XYZ file of C-alpha atoms in Angstrom:
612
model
C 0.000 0.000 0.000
C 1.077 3.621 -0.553
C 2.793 4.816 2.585
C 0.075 6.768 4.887
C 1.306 9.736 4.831
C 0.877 10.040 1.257
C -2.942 8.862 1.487
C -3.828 12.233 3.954
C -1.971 14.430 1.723
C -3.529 13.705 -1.301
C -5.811 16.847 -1.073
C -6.461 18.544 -4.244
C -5.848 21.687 -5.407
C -6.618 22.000 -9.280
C -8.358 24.407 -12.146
C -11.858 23.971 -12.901
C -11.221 25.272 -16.551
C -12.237 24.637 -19.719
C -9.309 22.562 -20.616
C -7.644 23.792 -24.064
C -5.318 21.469 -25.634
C -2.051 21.979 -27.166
C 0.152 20.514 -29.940
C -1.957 18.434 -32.188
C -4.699 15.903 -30.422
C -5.068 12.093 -30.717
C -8.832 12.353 -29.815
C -11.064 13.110 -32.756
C -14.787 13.615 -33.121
C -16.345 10.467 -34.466
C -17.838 7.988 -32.206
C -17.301 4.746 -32.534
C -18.766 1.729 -31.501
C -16.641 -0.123 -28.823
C -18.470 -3.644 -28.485
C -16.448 -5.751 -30.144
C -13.319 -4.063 -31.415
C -10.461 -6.001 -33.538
C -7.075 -5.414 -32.963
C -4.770 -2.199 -34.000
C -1.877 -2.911 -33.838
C 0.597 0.117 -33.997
C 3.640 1.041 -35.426
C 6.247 -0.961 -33.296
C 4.362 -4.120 -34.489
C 7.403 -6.046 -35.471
C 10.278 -3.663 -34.403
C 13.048 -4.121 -32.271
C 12.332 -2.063 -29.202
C 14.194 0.517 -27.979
C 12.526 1.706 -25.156
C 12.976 -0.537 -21.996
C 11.706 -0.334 -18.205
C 12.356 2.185 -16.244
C 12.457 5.833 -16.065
C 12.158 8.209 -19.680
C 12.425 11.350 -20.580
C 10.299 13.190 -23.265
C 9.712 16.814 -24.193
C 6.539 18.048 -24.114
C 5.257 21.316 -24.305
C 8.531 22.987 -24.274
C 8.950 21.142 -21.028
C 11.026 18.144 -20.173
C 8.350 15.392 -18.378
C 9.329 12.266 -17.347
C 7.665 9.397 -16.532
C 8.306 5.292 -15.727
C 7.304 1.999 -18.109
C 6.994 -1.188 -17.145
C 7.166 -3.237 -20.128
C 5.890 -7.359 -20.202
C 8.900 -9.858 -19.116
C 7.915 -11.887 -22.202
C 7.178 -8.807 -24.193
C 6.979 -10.583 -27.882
C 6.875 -7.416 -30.526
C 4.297 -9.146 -32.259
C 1.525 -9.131 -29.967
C -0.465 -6.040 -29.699
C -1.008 -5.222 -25.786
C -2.951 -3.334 -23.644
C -1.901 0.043 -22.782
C -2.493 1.064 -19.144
C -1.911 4.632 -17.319
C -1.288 4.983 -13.609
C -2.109 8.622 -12.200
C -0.188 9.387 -8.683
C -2.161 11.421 -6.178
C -1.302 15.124 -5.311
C 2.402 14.948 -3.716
C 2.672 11.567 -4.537
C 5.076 10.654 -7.672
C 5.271 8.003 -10.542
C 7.303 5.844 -8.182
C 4.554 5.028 -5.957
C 2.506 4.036 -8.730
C 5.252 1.947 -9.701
C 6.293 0.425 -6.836
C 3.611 0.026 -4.825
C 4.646 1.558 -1.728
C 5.104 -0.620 1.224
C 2.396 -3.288 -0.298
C 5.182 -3.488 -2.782
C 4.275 -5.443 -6.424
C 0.354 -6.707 -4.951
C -0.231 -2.512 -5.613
C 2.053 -1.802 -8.001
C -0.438 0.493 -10.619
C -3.164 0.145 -7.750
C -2.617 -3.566 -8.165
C -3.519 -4.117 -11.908
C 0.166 -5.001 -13.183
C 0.170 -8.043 -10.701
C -3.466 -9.217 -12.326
C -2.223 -8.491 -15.741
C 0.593 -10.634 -15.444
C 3.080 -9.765 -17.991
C 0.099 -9.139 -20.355
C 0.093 -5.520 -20.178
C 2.251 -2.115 -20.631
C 2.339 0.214 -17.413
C 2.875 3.843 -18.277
C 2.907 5.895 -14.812
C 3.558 9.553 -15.651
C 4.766 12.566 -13.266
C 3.534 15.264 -12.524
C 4.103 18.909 -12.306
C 4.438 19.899 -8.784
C 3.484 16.132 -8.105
C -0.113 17.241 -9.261
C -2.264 17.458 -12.292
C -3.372 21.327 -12.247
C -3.502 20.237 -16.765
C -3.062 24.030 -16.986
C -4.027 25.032 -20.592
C -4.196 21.351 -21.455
C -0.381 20.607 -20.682
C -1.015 17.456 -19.145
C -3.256 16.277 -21.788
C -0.973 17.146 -24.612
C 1.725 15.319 -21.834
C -0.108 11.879 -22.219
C -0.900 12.526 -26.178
C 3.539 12.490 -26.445
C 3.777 9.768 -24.237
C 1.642 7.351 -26.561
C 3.006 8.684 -29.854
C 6.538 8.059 -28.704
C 5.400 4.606 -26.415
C 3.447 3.172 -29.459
C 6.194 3.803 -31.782
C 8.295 1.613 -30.710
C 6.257 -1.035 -28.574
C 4.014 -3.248 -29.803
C 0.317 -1.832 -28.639
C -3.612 -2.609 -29.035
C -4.932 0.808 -29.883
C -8.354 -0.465 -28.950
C -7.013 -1.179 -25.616
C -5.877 1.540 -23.996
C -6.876 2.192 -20.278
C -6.248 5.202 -16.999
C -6.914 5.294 -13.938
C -5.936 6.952 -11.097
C -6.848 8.262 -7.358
C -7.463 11.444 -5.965
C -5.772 14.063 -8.091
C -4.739 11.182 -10.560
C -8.779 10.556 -10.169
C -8.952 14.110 -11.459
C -7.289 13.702 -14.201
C -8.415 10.230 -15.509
C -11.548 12.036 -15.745
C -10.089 14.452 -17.597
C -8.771 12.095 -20.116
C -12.604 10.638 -20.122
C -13.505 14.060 -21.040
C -10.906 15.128 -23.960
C -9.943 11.839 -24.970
C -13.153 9.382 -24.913
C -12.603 8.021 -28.390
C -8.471 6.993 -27.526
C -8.997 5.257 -24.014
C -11.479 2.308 -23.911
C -11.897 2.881 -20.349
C -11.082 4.906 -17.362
C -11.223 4.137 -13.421
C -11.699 6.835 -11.009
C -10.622 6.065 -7.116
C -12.035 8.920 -4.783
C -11.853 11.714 -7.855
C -13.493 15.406 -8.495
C -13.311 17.155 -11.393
C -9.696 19.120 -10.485
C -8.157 18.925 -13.903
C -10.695 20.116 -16.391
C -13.521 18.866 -18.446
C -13.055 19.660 -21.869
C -15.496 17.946 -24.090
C -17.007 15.469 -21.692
C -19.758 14.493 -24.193
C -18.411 11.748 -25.950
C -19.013 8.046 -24.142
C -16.541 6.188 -22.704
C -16.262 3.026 -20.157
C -16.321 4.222 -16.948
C -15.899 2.966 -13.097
C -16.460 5.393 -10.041
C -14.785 4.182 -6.603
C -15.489 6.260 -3.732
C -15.880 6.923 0.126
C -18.403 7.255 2.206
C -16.723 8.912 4.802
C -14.004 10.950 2.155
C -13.388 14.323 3.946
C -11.411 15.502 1.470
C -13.401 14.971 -1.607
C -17.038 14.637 -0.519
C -18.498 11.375 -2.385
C -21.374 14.067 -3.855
C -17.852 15.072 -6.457
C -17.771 11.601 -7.589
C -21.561 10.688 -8.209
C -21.098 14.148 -10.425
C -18.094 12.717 -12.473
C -19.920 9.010 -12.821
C -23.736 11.193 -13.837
C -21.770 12.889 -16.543
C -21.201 9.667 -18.014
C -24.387 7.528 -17.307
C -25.904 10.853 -19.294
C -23.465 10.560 -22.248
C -23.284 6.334 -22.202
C -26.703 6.381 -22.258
C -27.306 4.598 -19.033
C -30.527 4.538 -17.104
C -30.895 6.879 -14.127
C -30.317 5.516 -10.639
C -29.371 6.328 -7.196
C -27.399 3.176 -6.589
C -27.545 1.277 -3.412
C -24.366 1.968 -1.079
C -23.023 0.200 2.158
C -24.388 1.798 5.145
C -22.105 3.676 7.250
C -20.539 1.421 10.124
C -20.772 -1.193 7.915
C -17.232 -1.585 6.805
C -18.546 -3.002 3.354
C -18.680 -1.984 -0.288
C -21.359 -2.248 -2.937
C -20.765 -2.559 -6.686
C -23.779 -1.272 -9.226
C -23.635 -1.828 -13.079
C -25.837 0.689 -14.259
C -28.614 -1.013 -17.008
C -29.613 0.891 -20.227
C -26.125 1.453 -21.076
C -25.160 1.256 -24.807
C -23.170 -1.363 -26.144
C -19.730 -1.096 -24.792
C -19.990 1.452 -23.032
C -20.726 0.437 -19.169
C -20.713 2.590 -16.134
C -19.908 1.156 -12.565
C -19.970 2.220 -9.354
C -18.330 0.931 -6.445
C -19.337 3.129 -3.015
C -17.585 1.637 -0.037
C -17.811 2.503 3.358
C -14.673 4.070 4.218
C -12.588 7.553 4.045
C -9.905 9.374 0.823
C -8.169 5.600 -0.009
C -7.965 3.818 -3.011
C -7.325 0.833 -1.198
C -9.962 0.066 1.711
C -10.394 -3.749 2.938
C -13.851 -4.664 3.859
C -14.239 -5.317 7.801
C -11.397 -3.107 8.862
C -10.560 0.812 8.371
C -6.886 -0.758 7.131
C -5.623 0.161 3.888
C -3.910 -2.097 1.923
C -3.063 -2.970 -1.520
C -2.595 -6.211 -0.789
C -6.112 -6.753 0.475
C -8.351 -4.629 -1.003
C -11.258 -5.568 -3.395
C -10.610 -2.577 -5.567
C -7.805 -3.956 -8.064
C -9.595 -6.883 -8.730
C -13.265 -4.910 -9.330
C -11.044 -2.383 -11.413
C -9.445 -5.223 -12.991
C -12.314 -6.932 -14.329
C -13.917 -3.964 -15.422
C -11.090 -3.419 -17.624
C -10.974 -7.073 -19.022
C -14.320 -7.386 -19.947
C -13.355 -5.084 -23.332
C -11.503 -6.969 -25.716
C -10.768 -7.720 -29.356
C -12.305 -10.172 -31.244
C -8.832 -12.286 -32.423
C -7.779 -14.091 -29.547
C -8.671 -17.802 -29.359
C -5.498 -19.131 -27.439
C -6.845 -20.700 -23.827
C -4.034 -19.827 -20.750
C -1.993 -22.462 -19.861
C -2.717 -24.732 -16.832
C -2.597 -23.559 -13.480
C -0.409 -25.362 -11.119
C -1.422 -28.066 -8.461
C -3.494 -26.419 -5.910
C -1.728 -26.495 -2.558
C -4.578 -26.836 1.003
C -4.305 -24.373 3.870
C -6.444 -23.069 6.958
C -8.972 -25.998 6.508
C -11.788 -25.456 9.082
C -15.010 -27.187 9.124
C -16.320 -24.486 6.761
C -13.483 -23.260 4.553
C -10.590 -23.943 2.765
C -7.577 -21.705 1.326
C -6.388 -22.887 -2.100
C -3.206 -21.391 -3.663
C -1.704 -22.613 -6.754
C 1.100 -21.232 -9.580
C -0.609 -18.919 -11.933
C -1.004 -19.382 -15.580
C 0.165 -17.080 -18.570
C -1.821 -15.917 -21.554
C -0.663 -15.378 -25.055
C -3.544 -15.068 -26.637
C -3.382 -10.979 -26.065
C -7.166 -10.876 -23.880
C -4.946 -11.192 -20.642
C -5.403 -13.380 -17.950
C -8.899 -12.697 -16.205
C -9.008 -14.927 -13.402
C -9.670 -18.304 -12.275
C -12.268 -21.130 -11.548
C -12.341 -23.517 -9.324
C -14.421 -26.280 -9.230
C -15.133 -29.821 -7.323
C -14.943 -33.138 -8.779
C -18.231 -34.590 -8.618
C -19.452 -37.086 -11.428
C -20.684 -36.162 -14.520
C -21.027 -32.656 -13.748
C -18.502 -30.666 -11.520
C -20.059 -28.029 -9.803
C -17.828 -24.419 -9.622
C -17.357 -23.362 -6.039
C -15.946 -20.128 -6.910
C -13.581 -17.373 -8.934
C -10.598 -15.629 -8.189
C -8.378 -13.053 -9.964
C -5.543 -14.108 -8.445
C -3.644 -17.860 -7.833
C -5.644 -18.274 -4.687
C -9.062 -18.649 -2.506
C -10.448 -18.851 0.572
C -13.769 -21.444 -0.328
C -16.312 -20.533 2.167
C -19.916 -22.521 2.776
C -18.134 -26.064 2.687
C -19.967 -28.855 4.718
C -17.952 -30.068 7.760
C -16.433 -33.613 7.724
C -16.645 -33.646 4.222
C -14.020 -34.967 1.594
C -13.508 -32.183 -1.072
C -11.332 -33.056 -4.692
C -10.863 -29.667 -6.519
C -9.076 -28.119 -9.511
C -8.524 -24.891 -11.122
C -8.851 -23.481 -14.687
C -7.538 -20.469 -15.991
C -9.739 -17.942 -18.057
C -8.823 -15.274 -19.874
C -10.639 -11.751 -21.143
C -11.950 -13.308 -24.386
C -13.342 -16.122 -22.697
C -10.674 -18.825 -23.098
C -10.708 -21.391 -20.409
C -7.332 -23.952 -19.939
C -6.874 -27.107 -19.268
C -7.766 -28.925 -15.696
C -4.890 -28.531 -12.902
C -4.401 -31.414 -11.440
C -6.725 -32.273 -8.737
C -5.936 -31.735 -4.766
C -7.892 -33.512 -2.004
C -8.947 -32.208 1.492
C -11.443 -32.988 4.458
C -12.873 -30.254 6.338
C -12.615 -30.393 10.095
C -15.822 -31.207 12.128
C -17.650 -28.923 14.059
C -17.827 -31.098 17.210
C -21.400 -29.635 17.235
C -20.023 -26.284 17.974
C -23.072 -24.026 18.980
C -21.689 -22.260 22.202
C -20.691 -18.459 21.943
C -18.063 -17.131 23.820
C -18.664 -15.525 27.409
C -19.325 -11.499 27.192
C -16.140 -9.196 27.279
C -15.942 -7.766 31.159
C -14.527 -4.501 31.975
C -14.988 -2.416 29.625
C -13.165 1.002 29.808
C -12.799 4.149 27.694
C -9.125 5.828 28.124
C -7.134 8.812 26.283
C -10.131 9.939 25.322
C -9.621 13.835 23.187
C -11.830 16.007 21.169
C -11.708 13.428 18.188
C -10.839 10.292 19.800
C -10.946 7.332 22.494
C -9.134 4.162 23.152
C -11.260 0.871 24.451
C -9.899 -2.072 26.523
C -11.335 -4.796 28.289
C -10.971 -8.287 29.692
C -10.782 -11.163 27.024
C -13.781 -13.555 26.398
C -13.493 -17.282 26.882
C -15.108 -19.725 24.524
C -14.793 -23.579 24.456
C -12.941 -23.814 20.967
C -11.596 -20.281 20.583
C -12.035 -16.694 20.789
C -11.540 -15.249 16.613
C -11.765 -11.813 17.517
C -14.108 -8.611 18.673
C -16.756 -6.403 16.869
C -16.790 -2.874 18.414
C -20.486 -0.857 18.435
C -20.814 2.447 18.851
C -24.093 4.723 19.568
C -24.775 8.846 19.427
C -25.753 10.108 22.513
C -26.182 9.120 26.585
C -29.588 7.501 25.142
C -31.563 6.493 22.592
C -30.007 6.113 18.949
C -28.886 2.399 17.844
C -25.503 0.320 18.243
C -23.914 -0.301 15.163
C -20.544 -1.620 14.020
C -17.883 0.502 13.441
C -14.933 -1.856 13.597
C -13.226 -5.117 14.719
C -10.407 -6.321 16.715
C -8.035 -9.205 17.290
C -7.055 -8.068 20.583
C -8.419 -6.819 23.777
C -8.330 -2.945 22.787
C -9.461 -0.330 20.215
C -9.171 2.954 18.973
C -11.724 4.504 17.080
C -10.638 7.944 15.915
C -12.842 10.976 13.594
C -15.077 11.574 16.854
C -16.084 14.914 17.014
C -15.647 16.810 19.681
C -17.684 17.985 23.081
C -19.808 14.747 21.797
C -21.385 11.649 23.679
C -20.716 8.402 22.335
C -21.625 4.983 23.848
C -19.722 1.659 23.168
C -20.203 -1.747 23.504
C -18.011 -5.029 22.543
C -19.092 -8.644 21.517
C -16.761 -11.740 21.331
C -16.860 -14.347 18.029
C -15.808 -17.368 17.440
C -14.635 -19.528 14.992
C -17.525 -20.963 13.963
C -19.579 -17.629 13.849
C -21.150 -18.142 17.305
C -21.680 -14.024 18.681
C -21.473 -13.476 22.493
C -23.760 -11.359 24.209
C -22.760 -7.724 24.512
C -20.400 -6.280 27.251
C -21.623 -3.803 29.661
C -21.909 -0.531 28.098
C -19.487 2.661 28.305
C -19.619 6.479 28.067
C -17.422 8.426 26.623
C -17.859 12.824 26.547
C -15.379 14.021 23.626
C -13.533 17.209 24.703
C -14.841 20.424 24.160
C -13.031 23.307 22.614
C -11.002 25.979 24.077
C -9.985 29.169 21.891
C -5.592 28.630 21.196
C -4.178 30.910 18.760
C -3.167 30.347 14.956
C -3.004 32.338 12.058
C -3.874 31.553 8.349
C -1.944 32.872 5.209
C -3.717 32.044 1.777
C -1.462 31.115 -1.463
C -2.621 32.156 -4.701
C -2.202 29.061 -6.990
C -3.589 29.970 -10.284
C -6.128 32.131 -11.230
C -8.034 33.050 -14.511
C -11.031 34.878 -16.109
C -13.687 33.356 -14.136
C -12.304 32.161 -11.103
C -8.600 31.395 -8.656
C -7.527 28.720 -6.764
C -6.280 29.399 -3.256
C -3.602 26.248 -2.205
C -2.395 26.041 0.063
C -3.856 27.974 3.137
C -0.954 27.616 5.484
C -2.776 27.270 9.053
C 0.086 27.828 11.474
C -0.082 26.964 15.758
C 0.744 30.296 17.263
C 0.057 29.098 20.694
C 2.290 27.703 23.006
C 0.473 24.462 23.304
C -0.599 22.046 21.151
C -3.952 22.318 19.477
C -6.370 19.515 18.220
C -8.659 21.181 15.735
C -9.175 24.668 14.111
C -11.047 27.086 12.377
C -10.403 29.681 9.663
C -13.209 32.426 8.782
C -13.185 34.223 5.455
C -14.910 36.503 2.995
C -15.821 36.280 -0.361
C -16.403 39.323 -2.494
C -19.366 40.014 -3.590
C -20.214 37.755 -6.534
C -17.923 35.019 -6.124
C -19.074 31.340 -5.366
C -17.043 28.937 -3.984
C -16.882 25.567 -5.991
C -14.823 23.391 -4.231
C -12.534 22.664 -1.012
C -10.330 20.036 -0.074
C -8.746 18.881 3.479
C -11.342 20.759 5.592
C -14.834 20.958 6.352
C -16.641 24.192 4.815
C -19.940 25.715 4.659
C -20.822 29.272 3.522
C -23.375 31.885 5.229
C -23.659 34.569 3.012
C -20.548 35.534 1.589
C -18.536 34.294 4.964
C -16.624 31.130 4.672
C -15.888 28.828 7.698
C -13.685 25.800 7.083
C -12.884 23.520 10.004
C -10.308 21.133 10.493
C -10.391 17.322 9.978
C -9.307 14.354 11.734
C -5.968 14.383 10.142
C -4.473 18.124 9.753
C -6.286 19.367 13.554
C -3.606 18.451 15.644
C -0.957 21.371 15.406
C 2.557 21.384 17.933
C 3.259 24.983 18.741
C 4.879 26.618 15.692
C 3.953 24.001 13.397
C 1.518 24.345 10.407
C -0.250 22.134 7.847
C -0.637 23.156 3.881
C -3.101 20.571 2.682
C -6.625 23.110 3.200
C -7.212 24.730 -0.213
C -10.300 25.842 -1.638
C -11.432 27.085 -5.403
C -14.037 29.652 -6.435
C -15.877 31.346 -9.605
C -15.902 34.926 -10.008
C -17.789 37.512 -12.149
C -15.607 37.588 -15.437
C -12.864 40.763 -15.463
C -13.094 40.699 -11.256
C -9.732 39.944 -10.065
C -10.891 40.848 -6.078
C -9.657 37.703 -3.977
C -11.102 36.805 -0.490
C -9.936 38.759 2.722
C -10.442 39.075 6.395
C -9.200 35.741 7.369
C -8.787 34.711 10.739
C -7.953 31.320 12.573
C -9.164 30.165 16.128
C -7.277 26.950 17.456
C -8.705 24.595 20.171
């Protein structure tokens, strides 16, 4: 997974603009349709490459850019590939796209080079300023060199060419969607708003929406705006899709019906804050975990051209693990494809007479089988599949027994003495003593309610251990908690006793604030970063900056704080990540963007900054 650090400063600060391209375009005007495209190959079909992985060079409007590629292991220059950009976050770089950060390869392009598997070329791009402000088109035109010099050399599917990216990156992939709908098949969009321009944005194109719940730096509202431009231009029916209900720690997929052919829209809502990579049950992040790659994945490899008919080869003998009397983990060596599709995933099925029942899928070389019958003999084997539908010979077969349950129906005891502890203005730690259960304790489910009374428990975590912190609280609030035990076999205990827990209130501390003009145009400025410095001598948890807009102007759009408007007074308040302040210290991540009467070049004044 990225490093964390990088996740909370991935605020945005961009132009809304009407993007205006330079150099020559690859886009054109003609729609096409997409169902069922053959192959274009380009012009390094059959060349001798030049271009190898690693870091390049290129100049692009009158700039030198650089960015990283990650060409196949097996790359053969006479298979077209897919094409695949990687869009870093705001002060993140290409080399955390590319490496992963600490998840290492399992998120290396937000985990889509490991499921590609050597069928696919990685193109992850830098930005200016590590951001994507696409000022007067620069990073368009920027992507439009990087293909014309990329598919000059290398051997590439033109009807295959794919972006994605989160945050600012998510910004810009829309972008892309926008100006370029007829040269990228598809685009993916982690936790995005529209930060890098919109030019066009009438044309169709593939599209998949990821977003937060809880995202308090771009609201979820700025992605359902990105994904309705493009159920509008794909034709899709109209929809509020279901999403996971907060506490729930779960996601929800929706494939919107009505679309035209070949041109889908999905969205994924998940209940969680700004990540690309949540992990359902926990508020972890991690690339190595998280549904997302293989959702974005899948959405990708569903478009391919018509020509391949070469199956994967066989997967390798699946190896048993963590049998229970319910499940089973199955891990084998993964297949390759040739064909060109790519490798989509895997089946897995149980040998059972004349017809073998399939007990699940994967997209990647293992599976946890849930649902099994205890005491049971299983014999299972894998087959590969790949994006045009190619399936590959039977693995050989591997036999297990799940455990019994030794008619396991007793919970574990209630945890005892629960206590509240450290508790601030946006947080509180939980302990208490351990549950005892006849087979085993598995873990803890935390509950939380508003109030001294009234208002219902729900779930707004897990634990393995005897303690938990549950942070974002906000403050001079009244929470209560409660903790059950589980076991293995899904038995609940009852509830512990139930504690209290009063969130500090505020007291005024001193700060100041000092706005930064990024950019500004004809119709509007963006002000990144407001520098909120501790001029206190103690520490301070939260604050609050007050501002005015002149007469006429509208704010748009804020990032890394939490804003509302009276009039033309702004107040933007701190979240759980930049509050805390040491004395002298200041955070840069709160920026905010606004529209303005055209000609007016008045900026905001009178700002002030109360600390608590």
């Amino acid at each position: 997974m990225m490093r964390r650090k990088s996740v909370l400063v991935a605020v945005i600060a961009a132009v809304l603009l009407a993007v205006a391209t330079g150099g020559t375009a690859l886009g054109s005007s003609a729609t096409t349709s997409r169902a069922a495209s053959a192959a274009a190959p380009t012009a390094g079909c059959g060349k001798t490459p030049t271009l190898r992985s690693g870091t390049h060079s290129i100049q692009s409007g009158g700039q030198t850019r650089s960015f990283i590629l990650r060409i196949p292991d097996n790359y053969t220059n006479t298979n077209p590939y897919r094409l695949i950009f990687g869009f870093h976050w705001l002060n993140g770089t290409a080399n955390d796209v590319d490496s992963g950060g600490s998840s290492g390869f399992t998120w290396s392009y937000y985990g889509l080079r490991q499921l590609a598997n050597n069928t696919a070329i990685f193109v992850a791009p830098q930005g200016l300023n590590n951001g994507w402000a696409n000022s007067g088109g620069r990073d368009l035109t920027f992507v439009d060199d990087m293909i014309r010099l990329i598919e000059a050399d290398l051997c590439v599917d033109t009807t295959q060419r794919f972006a994605g990216g989160f945050s600012y990156g998510g910004g810009m992939s829309y972008a892309l969607a926008c100006a370029r709908a007829t040269v990228f098949r598809a685009v993916a969009v982690y936790s995005g708003a529209q930060l890098s321009g919109c030019s066009g944005g009438t044309q169709p194109i593939a599209y998949i929406g990821l977003h937060g719940l809880r995202d308090n730096v771009l609201n979820i509202s700025q992605g359902r705006s990105l994904r309705d431009t493009f159920v509008r231009n794909n034709g899709c029916t109209p929809q509020n899709p279901p999403e996971p209900a907060q506490g729930s720690l779960t996601h929800v997929v929706t494939a919107y019906s009505g679309c035209r052919s070949g041109y889908p829209v999905v969205w994924a809502a998940f209940d969680g804050g700004h990540t690309p990579g949540p992990v359902d049950g926990s508020t972890a992040e991690d690339g190595a975990r998280t549904w997302t790659k293989a959702v974005v994945w899948n959405f990708f490899n569903q478009f391919q051209s018509t020509n391949d008919t070469t199956p994967p080869t066989s997967p390798g003998t699946p190896a048993v693990s963590n049998v229970t009397a319910t499940s089973a983990t199955l891990t084998w060596t993964a297949s390759t494809d040739q064909g060109g599709s790519g490798l989509a995933g895997y089946n897995v099925y149980r040998e059972q007479g004349a017809t073998d029942p399939q007990l699940g899928q994967s997209a990647t070389n293992s599976i946890t089988l849930t649902g099994l019958t205890a005491g049971t003999q299983y014999q299972v084997y894998v087959r590969a599949r790949d994006g045009a539908g190619n399936l590959s010979a039977d693995s050989a077969s591997a036999t297990f027994t799940t455990t019994s349950t030794g008619g396991d129906t007793t919970p574990p005891t209630a945890p005892g003495g629960l206590a509240a502890s450290g508790t601030t203005a946006n947080g509180t730690t939980l302990s208490w003593a351990a549950s005892t259960d006849d087979v085993g304790v598995a873990g803890y489910d935390i509950l939380r309610a508003p109030g001294a009374t009234g208002g219902a428990f729900a779930q707004v975590g897990t634990s393995a251990t005897t303690s938990y912190s549950d942070t974002g609280l906000n403050p001079s609030t009244t929470y209560r908690y409660q903790v059950r035990a589980r076991d293995a076999a899904g038995n609940l205990s009852p509830v512990s006793d139930t504690v209290q827990v009063t969130t500090s209130g505020t007291t005024t501390g001193t700060c100041s604030a000092t706005p930064t003009v990024q950019s500004q145009w004809g119709g509007g400025y963006v002000i990144q970063p407001l520098t909120v410095t501790n001029t206190s001598t103690s520490t301070i948890t939260s604050w609050t900056v007050t501002f005015t807009l002149p007469a006429g102007h509208t704010l748009t759009g804020s990032w890394n704080a939490t804003v509302t408007t009276n009039g033309q007074t702004v107040t933007a308040r701190s979240v759980s990540h930049n509050g805390t302040l040491a004395p002298g210290a200041g955070t840069t991540s709160f920026g905010f963007q606004a529209s303005r009467p055209s000609g007016d070049t008045t900026l905001p004044s009178g700002y002030t900054c109360t600390g608590a």
